[in-house]
PDB file of C-alpha atoms in Angstrom:
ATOM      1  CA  UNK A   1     103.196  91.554 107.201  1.00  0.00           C
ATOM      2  CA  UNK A   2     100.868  92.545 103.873  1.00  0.00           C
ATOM      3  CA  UNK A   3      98.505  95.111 103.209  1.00  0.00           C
ATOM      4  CA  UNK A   4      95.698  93.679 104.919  1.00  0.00           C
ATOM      5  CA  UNK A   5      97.338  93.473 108.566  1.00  0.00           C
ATOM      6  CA  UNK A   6      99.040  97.025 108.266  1.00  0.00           C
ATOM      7  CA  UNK A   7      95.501  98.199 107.069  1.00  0.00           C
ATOM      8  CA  UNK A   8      93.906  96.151 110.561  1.00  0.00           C
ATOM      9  CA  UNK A   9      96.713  98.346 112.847  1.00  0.00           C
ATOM     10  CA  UNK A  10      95.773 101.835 110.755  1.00  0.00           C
ATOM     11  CA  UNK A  11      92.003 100.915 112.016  1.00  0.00           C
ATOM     12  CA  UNK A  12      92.848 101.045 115.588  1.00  0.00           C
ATOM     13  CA  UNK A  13      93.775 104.804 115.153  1.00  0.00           C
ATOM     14  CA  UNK A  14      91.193 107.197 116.910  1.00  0.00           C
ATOM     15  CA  UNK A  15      91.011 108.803 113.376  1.00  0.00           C
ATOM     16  CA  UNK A  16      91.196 106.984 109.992  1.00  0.00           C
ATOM     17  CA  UNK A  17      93.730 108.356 107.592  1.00  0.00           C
ATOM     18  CA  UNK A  18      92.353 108.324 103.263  1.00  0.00           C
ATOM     19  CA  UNK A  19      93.670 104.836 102.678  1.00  0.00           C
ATOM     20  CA  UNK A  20      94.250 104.421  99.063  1.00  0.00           C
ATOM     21  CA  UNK A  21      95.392 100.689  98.234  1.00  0.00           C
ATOM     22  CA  UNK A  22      97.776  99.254  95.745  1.00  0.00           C
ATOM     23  CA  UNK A  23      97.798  96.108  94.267  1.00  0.00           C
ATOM     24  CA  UNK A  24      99.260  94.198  91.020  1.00  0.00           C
ATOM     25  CA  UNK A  25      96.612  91.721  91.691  1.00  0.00           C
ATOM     26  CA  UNK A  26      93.445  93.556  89.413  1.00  0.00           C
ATOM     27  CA  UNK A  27      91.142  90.443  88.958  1.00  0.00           C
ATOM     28  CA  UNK A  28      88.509  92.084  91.126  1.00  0.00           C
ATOM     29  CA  UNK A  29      89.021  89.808  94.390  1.00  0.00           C
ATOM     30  CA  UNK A  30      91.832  91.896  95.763  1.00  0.00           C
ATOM     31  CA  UNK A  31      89.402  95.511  95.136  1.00  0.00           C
ATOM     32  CA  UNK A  32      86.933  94.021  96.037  1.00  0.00           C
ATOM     33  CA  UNK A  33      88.130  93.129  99.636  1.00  0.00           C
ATOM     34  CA  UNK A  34      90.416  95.962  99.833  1.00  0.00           C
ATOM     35  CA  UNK A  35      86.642  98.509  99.695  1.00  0.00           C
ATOM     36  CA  UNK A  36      84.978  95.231 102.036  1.00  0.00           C
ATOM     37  CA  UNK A  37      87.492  96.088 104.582  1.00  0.00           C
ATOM     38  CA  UNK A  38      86.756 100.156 104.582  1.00  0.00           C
ATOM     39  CA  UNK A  39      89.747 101.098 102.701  1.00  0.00           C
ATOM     40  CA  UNK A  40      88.633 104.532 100.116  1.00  0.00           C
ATOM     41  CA  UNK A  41      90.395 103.787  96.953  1.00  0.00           C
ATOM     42  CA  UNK A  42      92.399 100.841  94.728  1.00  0.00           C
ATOM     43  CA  UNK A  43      95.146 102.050  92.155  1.00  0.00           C
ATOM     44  CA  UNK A  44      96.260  98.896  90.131  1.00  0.00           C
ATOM     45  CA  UNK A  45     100.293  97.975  89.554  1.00  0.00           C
ATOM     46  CA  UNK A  46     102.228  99.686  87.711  1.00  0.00           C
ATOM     47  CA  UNK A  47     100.791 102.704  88.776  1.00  0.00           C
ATOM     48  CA  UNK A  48     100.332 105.314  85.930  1.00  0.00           C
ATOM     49  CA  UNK A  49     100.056 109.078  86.291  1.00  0.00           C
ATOM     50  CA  UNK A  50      96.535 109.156  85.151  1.00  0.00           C
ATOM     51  CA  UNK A  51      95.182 106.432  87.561  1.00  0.00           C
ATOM     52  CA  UNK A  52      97.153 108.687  91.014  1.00  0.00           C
ATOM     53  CA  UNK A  53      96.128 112.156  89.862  1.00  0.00           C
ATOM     54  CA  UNK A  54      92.441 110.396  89.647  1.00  0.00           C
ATOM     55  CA  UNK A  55      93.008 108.907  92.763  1.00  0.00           C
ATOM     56  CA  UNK A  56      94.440 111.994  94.700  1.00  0.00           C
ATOM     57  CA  UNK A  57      91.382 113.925  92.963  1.00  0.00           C
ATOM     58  CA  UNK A  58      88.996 112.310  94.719  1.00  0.00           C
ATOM     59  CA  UNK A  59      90.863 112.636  97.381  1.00  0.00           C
ATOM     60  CA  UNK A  60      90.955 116.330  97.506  1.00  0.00           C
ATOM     61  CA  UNK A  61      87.044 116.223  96.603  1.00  0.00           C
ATOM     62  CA  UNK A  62      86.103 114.658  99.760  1.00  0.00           C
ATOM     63  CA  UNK A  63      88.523 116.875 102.098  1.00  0.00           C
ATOM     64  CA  UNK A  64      86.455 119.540 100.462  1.00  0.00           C
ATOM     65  CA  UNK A  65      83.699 118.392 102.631  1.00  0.00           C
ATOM     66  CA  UNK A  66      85.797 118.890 105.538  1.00  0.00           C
ATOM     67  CA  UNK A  67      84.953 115.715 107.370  1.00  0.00           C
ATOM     68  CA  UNK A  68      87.101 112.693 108.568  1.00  0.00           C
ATOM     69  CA  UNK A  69      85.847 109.070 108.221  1.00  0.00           C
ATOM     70  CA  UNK A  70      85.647 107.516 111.881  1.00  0.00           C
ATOM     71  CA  UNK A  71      86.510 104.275 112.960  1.00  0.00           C
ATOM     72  CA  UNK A  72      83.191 102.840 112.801  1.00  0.00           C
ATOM     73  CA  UNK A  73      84.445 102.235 108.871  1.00  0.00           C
ATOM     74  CA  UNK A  74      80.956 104.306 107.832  1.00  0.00           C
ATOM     75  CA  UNK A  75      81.346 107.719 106.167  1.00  0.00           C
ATOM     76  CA  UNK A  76      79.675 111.003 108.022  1.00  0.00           C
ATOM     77  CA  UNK A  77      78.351 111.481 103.868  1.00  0.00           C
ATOM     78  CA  UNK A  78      78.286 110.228 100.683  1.00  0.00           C
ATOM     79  CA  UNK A  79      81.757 111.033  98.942  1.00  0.00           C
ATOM     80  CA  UNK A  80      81.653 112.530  95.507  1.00  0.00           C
ATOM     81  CA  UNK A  81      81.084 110.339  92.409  1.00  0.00           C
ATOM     82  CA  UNK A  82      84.225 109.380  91.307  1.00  0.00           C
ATOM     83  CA  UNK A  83      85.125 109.384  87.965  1.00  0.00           C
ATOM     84  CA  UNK A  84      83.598 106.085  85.773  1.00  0.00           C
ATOM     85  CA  UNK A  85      86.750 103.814  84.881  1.00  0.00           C
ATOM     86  CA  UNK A  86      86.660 100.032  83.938  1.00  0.00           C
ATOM     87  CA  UNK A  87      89.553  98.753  85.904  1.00  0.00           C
ATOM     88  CA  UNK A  88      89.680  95.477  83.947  1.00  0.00           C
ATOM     89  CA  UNK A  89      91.105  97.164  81.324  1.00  0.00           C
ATOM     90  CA  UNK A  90      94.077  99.127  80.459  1.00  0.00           C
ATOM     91  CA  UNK A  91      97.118  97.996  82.760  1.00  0.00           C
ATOM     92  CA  UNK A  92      94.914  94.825  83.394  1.00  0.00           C
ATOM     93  CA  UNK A  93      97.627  91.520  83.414  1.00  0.00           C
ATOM     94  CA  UNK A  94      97.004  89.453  80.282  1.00  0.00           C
ATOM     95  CA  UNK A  95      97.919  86.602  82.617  1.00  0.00           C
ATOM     96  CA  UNK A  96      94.824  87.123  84.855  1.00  0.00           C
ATOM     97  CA  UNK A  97      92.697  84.975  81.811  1.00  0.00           C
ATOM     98  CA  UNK A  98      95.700  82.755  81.219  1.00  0.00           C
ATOM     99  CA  UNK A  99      94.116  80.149  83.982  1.00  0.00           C
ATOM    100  CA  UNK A 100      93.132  76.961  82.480  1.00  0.00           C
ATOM    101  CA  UNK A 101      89.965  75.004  83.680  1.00  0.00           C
ATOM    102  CA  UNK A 102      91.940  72.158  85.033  1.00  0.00           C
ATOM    103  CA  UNK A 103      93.375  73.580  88.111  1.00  0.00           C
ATOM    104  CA  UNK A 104      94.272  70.230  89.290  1.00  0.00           C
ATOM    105  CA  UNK A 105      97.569  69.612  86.537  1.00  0.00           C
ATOM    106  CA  UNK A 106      99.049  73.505  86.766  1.00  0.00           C
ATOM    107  CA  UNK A 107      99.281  74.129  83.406  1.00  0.00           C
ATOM    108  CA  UNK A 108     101.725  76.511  81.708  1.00  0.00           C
ATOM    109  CA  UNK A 109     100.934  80.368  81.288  1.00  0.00           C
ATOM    110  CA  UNK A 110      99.936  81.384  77.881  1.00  0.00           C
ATOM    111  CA  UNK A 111     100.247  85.014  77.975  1.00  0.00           C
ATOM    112  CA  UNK A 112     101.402  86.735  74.666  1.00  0.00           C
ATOM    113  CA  UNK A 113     102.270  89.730  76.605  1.00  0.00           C
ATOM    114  CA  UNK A 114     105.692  91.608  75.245  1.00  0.00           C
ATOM    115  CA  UNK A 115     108.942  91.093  77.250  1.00  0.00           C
ATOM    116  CA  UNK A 116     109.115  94.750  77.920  1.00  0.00           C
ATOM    117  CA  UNK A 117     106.214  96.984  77.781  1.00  0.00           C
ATOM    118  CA  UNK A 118     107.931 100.377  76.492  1.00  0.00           C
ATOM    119  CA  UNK A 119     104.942 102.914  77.433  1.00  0.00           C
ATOM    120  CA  UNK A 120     105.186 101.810  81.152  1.00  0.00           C
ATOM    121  CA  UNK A 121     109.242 101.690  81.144  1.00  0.00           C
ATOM    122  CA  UNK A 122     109.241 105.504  79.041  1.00  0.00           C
ATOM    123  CA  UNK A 123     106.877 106.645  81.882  1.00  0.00           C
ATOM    124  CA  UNK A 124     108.801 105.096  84.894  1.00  0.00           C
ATOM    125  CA  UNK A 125     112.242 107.299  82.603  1.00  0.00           C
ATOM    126  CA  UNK A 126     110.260 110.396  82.711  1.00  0.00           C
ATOM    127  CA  UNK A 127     108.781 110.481  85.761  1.00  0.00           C
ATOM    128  CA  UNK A 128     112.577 110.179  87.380  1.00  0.00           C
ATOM    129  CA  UNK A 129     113.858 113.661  87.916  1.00  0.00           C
ATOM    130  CA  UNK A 130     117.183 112.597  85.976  1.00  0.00           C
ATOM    131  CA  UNK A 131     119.371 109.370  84.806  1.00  0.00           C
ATOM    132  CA  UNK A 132     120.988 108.515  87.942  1.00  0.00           C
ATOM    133  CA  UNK A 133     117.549 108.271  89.735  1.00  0.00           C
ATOM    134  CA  UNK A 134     116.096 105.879  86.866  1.00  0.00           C
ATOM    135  CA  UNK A 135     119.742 103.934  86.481  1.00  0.00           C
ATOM    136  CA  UNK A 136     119.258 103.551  90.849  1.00  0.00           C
ATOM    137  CA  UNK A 137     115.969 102.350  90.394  1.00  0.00           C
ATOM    138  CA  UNK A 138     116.772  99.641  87.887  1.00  0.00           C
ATOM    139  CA  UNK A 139     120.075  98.634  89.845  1.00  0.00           C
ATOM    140  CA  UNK A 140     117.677  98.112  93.158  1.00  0.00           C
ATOM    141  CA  UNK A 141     115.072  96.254  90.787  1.00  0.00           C
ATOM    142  CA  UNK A 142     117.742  93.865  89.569  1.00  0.00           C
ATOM    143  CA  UNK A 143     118.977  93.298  93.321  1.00  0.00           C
ATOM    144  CA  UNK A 144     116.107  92.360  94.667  1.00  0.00           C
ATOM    145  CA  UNK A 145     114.506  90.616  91.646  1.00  0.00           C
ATOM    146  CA  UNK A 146     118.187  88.379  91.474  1.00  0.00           C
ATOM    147  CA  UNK A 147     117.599  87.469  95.829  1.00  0.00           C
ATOM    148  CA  UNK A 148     113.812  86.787  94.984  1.00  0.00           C
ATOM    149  CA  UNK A 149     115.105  84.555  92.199  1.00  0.00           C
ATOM    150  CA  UNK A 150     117.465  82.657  94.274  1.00  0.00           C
ATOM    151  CA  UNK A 151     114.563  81.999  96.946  1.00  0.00           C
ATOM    152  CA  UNK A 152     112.197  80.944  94.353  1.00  0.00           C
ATOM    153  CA  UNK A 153     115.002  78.071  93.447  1.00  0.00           C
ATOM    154  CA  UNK A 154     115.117  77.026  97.355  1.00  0.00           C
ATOM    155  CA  UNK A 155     111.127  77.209  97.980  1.00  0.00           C
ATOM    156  CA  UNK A 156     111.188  74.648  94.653  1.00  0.00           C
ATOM    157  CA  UNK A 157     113.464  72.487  96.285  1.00  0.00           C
ATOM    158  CA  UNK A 158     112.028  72.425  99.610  1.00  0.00           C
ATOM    159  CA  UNK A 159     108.345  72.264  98.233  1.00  0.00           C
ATOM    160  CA  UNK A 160     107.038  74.981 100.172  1.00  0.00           C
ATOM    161  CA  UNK A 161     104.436  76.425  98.999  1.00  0.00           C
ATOM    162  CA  UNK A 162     104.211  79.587 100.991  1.00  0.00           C
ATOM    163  CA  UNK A 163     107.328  80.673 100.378  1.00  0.00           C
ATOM    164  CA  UNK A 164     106.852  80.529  96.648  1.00  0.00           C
ATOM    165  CA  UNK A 165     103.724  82.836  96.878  1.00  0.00           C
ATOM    166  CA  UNK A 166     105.109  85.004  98.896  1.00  0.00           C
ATOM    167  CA  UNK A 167     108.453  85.455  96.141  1.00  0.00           C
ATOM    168  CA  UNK A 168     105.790  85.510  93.052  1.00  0.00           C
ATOM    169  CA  UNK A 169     103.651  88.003  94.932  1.00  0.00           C
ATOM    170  CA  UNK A 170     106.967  90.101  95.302  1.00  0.00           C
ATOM    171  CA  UNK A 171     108.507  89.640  91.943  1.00  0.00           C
ATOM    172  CA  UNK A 172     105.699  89.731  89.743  1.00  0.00           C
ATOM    173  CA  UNK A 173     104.402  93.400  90.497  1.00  0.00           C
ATOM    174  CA  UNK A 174     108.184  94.630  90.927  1.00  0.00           C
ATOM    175  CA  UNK A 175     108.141  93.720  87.055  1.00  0.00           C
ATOM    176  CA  UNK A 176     105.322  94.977  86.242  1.00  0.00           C
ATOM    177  CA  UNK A 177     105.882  98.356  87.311  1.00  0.00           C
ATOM    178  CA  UNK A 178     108.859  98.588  84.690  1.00  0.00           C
ATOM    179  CA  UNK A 179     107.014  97.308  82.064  1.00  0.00           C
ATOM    180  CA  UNK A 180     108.003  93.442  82.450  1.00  0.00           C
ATOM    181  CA  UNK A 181     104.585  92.492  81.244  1.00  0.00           C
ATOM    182  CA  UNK A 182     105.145  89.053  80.382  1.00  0.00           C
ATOM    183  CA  UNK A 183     107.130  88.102  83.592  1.00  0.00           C
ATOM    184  CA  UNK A 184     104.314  89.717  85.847  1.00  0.00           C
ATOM    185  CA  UNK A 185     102.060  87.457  83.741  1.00  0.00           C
ATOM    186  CA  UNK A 186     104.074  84.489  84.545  1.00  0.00           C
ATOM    187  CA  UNK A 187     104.300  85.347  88.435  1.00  0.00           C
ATOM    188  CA  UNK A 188     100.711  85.942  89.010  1.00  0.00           C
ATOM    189  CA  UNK A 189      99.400  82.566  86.803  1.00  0.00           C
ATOM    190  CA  UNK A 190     101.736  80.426  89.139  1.00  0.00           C
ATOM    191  CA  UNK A 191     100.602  82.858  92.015  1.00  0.00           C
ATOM    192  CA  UNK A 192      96.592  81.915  91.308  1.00  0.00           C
ATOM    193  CA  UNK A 193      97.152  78.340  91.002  1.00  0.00           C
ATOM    194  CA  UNK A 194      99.067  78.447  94.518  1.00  0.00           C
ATOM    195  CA  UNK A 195      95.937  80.204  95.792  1.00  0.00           C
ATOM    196  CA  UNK A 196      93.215  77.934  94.081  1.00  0.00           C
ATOM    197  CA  UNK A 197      94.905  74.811  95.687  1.00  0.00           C
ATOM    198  CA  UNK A 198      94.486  76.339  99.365  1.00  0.00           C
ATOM    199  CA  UNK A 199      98.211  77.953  99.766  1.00  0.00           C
ATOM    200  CA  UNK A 200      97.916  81.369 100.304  1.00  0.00           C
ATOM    201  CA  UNK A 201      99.234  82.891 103.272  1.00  0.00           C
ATOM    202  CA  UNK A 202      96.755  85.904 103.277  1.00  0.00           C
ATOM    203  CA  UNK A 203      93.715  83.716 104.785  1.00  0.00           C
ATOM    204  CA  UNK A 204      92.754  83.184 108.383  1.00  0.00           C
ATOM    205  CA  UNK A 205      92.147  79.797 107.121  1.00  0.00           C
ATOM    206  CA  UNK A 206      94.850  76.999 107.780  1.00  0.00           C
ATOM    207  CA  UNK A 207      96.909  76.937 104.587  1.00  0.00           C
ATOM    208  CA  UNK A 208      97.494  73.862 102.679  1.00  0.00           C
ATOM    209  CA  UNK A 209     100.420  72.475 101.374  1.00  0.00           C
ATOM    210  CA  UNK A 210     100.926  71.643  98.038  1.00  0.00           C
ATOM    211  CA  UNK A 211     100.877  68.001  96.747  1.00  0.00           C
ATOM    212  CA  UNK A 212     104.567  66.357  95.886  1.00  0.00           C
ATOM    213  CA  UNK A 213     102.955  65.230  92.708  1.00  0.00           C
ATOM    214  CA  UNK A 214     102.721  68.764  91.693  1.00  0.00           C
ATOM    215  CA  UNK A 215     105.924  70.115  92.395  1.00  0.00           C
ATOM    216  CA  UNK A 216     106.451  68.367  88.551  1.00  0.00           C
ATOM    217  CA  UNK A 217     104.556  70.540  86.916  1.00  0.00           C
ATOM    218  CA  UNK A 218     105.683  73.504  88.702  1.00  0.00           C
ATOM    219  CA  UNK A 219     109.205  73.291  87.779  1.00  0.00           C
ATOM    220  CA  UNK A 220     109.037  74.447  84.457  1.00  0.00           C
ATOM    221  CA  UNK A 221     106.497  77.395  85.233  1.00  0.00           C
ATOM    222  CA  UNK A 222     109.499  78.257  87.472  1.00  0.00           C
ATOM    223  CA  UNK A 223     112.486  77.853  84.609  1.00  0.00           C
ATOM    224  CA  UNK A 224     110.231  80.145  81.982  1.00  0.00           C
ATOM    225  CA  UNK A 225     109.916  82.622  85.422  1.00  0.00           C
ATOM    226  CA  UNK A 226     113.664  82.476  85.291  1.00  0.00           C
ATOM    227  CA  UNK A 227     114.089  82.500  81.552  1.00  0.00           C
ATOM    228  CA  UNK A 228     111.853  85.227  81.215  1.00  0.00           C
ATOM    229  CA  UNK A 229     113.726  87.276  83.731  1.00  0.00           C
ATOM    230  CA  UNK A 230     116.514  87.079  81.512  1.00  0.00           C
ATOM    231  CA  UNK A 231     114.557  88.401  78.407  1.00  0.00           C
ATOM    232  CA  UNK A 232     113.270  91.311  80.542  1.00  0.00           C
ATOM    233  CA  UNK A 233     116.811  92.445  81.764  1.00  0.00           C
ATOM    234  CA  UNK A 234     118.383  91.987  77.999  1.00  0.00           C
ATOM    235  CA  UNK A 235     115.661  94.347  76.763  1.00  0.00           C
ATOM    236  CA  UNK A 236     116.012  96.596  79.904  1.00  0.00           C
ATOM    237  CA  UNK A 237     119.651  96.905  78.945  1.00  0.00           C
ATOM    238  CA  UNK A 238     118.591  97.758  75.662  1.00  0.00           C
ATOM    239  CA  UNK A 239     116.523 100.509  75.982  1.00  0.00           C
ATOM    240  CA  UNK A 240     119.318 101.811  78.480  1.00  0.00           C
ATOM    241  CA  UNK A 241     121.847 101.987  76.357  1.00  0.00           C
ATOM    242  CA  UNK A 242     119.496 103.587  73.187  1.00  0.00           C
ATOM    243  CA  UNK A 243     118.792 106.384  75.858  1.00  0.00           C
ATOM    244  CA  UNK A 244     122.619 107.064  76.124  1.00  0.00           C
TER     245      UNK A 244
END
């Protein structure tokens, strides 16, 4: 289940909740739905301090007015003016303009982004309350980033298509919330070019599989995925060992 079909059940409640969404995916389609569909708010992946304590600010602003959005979607009144932000910019994936005009050939990503974004990884370190809750976090990153990997291997050999998305759409936006810039770069490139040839498993539409003759070109998106992975854990280690 995504985003979308938990935000379809929270509709069917007598009273609508604030619904603030999240998303790594910040090249406007995925806002843009998410306010189409009635949700109040988007906060792009990784999330920053600054972007939640806007978020939650508006927030509180509106419950000022004492009044709670019904299920018709419509708000009773206008909320506040939230603050003016570009949200193109900033955390914005350098992979997002990576997308070559041939969609047809899957070309390789050519984001310059760093390995290891230190601002975002020094802010996920402070914002843990001490070193065993930042040393958990990365162990349950590298767990689940290691399974994802493995399953990325078998949707590759099986050609499926879904099941590719659906472990870029996972692994890219666990990296980027540590900082793994280039890797989340990687992730959504391959993730876009899934989507522009009709797989994505988000739609209503019938999905469509990917072309054999493509799978070719995909492979070694897949081994710099992998490659990369490793670069992002060796500078993960790193930094972990500096802080000690």
């Amino acid at each position: 289940i995504n985003g979308y079909q938990i935000y379809q059940h929270i509709q069917s409640l007598p009273q609508q909740p604030w619904v603030i969404a999240m998303s790594a995916s910040v090249d406007g389609s995925s806002r843009d739905r998410c306010y189409s569909l009635g949700m109040n708010d988007f906060v792009p992946k990784p999330v920053s301090q600054e972007d939640l304590t806007q978020a939650l600010t508006y927030f509180w602003q509106y419950s000022q007015q004492q009044v709670v959005p019904q299920k018709t979607g419509s708000m009773p009144s206008d909320p506040p003016a939230k603050p003016s932000s570009n949200p193109d910019t900033g955390r914005a994936s350098a992979g997002e303009t990576a997308l070559a005009d041939d969609k047809t050939d899957f070309p390789p990503c050519s984001s310059n982004a760093p390995s290891l974004r230190l601002d975002i990884f020094n802010e996920v370190r402070q914002m843990c309350s001490d070193t065993r809750n930042f040393d958990g976090l990365l162990s349950a990153y590298r767990a689940d980033a290691q399974k994802q990997l493995q399953a990325m291997v078998q949707a590759l050999e099986n050609q499926n298509g879904l099941a590719l998305f659906e472990v870029l759409h996972s692994l890219g936006p666990a990296a980027s919330s540590l900082g793994g810039q280039r890797l989340a770069d990687l992730c959504l490139h391959l993730e876009n070019q899934l989507r522009d040839h009709g797989c994505y498993p988000y739609e209503t539409q019938p999905t469509k599989a990917i072309e054999s003759r493509h799978w070719g070109r995909i492979g070694p998106q897949i081994q710099e995925i992998q490659a990369e992975y490793q670069r992002l854990t060796a500078a993960i280690e790193f930094q972990t060992w500096e802080i000690q």
